[in-house]
XYZ file of C-alpha atoms in Angstrom:
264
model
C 127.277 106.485 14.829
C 128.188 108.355 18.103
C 131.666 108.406 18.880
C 133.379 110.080 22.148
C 137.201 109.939 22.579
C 138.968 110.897 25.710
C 142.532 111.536 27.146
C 142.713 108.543 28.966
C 141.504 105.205 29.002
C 139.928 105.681 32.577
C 138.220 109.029 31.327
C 136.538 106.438 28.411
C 135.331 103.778 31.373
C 134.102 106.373 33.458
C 131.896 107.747 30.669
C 130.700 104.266 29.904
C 129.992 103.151 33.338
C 127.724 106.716 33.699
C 125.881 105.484 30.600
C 125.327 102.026 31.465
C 124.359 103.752 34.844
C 122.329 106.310 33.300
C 120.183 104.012 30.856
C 119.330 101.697 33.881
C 118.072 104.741 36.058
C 116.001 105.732 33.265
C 114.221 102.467 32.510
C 113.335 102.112 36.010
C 111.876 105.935 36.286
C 109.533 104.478 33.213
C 108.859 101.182 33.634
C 108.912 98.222 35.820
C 110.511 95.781 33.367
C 114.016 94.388 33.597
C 116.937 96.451 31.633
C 118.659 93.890 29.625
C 122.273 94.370 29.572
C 124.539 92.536 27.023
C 128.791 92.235 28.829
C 131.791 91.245 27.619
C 135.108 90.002 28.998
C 139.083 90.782 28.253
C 140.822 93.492 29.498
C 139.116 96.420 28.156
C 135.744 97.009 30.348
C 137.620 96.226 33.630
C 137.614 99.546 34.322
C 134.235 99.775 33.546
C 133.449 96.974 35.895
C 135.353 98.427 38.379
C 132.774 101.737 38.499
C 129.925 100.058 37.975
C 130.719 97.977 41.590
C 131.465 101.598 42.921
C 128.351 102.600 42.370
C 126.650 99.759 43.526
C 128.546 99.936 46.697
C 128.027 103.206 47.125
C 124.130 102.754 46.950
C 124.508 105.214 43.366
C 123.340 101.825 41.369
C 121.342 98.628 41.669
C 121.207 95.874 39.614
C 118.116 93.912 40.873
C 116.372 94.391 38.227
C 118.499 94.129 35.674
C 119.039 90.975 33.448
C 122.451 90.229 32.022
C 123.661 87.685 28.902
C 127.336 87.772 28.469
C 128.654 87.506 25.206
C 130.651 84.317 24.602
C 132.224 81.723 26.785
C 134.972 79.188 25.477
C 134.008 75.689 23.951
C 135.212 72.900 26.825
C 137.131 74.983 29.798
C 135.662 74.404 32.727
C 133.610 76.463 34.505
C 135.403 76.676 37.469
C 138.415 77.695 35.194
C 140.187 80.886 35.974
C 139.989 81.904 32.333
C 136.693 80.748 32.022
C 134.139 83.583 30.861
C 131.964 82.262 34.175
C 134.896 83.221 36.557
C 135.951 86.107 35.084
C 132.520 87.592 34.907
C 131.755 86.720 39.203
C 135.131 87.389 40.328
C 135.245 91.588 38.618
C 131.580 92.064 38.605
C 128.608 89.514 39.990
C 130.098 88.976 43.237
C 130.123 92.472 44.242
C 126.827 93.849 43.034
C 123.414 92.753 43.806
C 121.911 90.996 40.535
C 120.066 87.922 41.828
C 121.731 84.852 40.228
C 118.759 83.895 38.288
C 119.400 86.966 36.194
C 122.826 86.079 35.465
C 123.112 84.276 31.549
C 126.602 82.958 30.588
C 126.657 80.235 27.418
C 127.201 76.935 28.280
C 130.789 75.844 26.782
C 130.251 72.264 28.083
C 126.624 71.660 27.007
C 126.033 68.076 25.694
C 124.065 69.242 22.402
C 126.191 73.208 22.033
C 123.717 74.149 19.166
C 120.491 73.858 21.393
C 122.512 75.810 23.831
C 123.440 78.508 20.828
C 119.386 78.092 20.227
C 118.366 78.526 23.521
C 120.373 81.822 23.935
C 118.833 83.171 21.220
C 115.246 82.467 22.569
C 116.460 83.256 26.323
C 117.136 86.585 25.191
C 114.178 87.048 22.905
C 111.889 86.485 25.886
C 113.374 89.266 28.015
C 111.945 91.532 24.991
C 116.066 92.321 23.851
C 118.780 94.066 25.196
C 118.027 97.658 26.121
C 122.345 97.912 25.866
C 124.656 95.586 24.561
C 128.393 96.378 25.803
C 131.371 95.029 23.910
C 135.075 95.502 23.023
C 136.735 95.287 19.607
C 139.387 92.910 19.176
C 142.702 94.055 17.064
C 141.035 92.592 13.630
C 137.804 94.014 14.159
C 136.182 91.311 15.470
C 133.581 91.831 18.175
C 132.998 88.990 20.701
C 134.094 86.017 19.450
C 132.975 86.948 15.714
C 136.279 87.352 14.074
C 136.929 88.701 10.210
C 134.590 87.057 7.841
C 131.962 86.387 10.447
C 128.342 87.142 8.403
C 126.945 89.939 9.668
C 123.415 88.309 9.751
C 125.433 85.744 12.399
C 123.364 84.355 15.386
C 124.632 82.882 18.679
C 126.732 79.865 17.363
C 129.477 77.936 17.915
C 132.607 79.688 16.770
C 136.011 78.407 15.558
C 138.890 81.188 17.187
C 141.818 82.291 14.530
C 145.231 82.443 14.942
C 145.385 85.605 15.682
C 142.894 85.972 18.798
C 144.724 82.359 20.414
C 148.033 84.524 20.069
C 146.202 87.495 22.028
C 144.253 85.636 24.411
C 147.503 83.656 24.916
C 148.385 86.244 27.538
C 145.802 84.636 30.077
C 146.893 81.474 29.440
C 150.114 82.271 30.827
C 151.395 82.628 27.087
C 150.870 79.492 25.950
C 148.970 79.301 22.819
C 148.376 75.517 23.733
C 146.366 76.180 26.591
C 143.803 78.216 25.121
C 140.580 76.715 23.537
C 140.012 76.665 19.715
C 136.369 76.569 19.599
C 133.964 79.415 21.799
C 130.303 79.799 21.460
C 129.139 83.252 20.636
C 126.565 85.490 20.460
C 126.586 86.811 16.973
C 126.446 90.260 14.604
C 123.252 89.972 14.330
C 122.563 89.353 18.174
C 124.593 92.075 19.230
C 122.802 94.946 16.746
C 119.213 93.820 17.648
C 120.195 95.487 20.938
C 118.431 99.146 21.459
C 121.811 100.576 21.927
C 125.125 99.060 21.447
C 128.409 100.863 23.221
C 132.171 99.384 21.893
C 134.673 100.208 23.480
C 138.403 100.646 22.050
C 141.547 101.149 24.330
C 145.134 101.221 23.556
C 146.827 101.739 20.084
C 147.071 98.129 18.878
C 142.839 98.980 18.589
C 143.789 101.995 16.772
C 143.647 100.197 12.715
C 141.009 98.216 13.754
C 138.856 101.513 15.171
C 140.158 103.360 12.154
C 138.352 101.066 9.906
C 135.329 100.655 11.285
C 134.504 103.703 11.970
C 135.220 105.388 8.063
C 135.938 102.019 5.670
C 133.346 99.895 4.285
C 130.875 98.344 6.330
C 132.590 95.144 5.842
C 132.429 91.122 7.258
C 136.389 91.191 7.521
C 135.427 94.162 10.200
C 132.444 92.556 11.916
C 132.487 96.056 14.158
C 132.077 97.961 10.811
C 128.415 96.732 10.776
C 127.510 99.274 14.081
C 128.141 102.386 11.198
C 124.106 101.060 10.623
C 122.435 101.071 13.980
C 120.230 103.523 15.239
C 122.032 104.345 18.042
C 125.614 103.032 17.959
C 128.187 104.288 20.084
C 132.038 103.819 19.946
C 133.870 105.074 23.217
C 137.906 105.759 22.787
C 140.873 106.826 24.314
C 143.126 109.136 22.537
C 145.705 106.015 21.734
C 142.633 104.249 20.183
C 141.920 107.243 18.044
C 145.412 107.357 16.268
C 144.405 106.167 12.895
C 141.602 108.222 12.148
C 141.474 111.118 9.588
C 142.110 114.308 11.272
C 138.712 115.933 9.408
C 136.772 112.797 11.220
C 138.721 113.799 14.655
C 138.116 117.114 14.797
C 134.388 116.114 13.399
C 133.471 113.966 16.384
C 135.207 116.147 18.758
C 132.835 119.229 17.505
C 129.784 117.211 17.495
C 130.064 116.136 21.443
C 131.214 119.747 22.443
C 127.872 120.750 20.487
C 126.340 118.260 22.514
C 127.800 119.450 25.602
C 126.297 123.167 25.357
C-alpha cells in the first residue's frame, strides 16, 4: 500500500486528479480501449471533480473514451432527486466534460427486480474488461461506498441496508433530517472495488483520521471494509495532514520517506 499525505486537502485532490489524469493519458498512448474509471460521491472528491473539469476545459483531458460506473446510488430516491447519486454525479462532473452518455453507468435505485440490476452491474463492468482505477472515499467507520463495518470482503454489487451511523452523516444533505434519507442503497461491493487494476481512497478531515489510522496499520478486518486495500497490488490511500492524525509517528515519517525516495 502507497500512501501520500499532504498539507492540505486541496494539495491531496490535486494529486489525485493528476493521477486519474495521468493513468488515462497513458492508456490511450498504448491502446485504443476504453479506461474504466470507478467514482464516488459525498463531499470528499469534489475537489477532485472540480480539476478534473479544469482540465477538460482547458483541453489538458478528455474523457471520450473513457467508461465510468459509479459506486452506489440510494434504494427508491428519485432520480431527478437533488441527493440522488444521478444528480450529484451530472451536476459536479458529467455535465461539464465530454464523456458521451452511453459511457455513463449509475445503479438503478428504482429498478423493478434491484438484484438483476446488482447482477447486471457486475456483468456491465466485467464486459468493459474491469476498471483500470477505481476512486473512492472512506466513510468515518471505515466503510467504503456503501459497504459499512461487517460488510464481507468477498461482497459483490448488492443491495445494501445503511447503519445508523452513515443516515446521521449523510443527514447533512438531507437538510439534517435523518427521516429524509433512504435506508436501503445498492452498492458495488469489496470485492468489486479491489478487482480494479488500481484503487485510490481518499481521506480528508480529522473525523477520517481513526478510521485511516486503522486501516492503514490494524488488521485487515470486515468491521474496516477499507482495511482490505492493505492486499492489493497497487493500492493507494491519498491524505491530508488532518486525516493523518492517528497514525504512528514511525508509519508517518515511513510514508513520508518512501515518496521523497520516490521523488528523487
Amino acid at each position: 500500500m502507497k500512501v501520500i499525505i499532504r498539507d492540505h486537502e486541496s494539495e491531496a485532490a490535486l494529486w489525485v486528479a493528476d493521477r486519474i489524469a495521468n493513468a488515462i493519458k497513458a492508456k490511450a498512448k498504448i491502446s485504443d480501449k476504453p479506461f474504466v474509471l470507478g467514482l464516488p460521491t459525498g463531499s470528499t472528491p469534489l475537489k477532485v471533480y472540480a480539476e478534473l473539469v479544469r482540465k477538460v476545459k482547458a483541453g489538458e483531458l478528455s474523457f471520450k473514451n473513457v467508461i465510468t460506473f459509479n459506486m452506489d446510488e440510494y434504494v427508491g430516491l428519485p432520480v431527478e432527486h437533488p441527493e440522488s447519486y444521478h444528480s450529484f454525479m451530472y451536476n459536479n462532473l458529467f455535465n461539464h466534460i465530454d464523456i458521451p452518455r452511453e459511457n455513463i453507468h449509475i445503479l438503478d435505485g428504482n429498478a423493478p427486480d434491484l438484484a438483476a440490476e446488482c447482477a447486471s452491474y457486475e456483468e456491465k463492468i466485467a464486459a468493459t474488461g474491469g476498471f483500470d482505477l477505481f476512486l473512492g472515499g472512506i466513510g468515518e467507520d471505515g466503510h467504503i461506498a456503501f459497504n459499512e463495518p461487517f460488510s464481507p470482503l468477498q461482497s459483490r454489487t448488492r443491495v445494501v441496508t445503511l447503519t445508523d451511523d452513515t443516515i446521521r452523516v449523510n443527514s447533512r444533505f438531507f437538510g439534517g433530517d435523518i427521516n429524509l434519507v433512504p435506508k436501503q442503497a445498492m452498492s458495488v461491493g469489496v470485492a468489486t472495488v479491489l478487482g480494479a487494476k488500481e484503487v485510490v481512497i481518499m481521506a480528508f478531515g480529522p473525523k477520517k483520521a481513526r478510521a485511516i489510522g486503522e486501516a492503514i496499520e490494524g488488521p485487515i478486518t470486515h468491521k474496516n471494509t477499507v482495511s482490505a486495500l492493505q492486499n492489493h497490488p497497487d493500492g493507494i490511500v491519498v491524505m491530508d495532514e488532518d486525516a493523518a492524525g492517528e497514525l504512528k509517528v514511525s508509519s508517518y515519517k515511513y510514508f513520508k520517506a518512501v515518496e521523497a525516495a520516490e521523488m528523487r
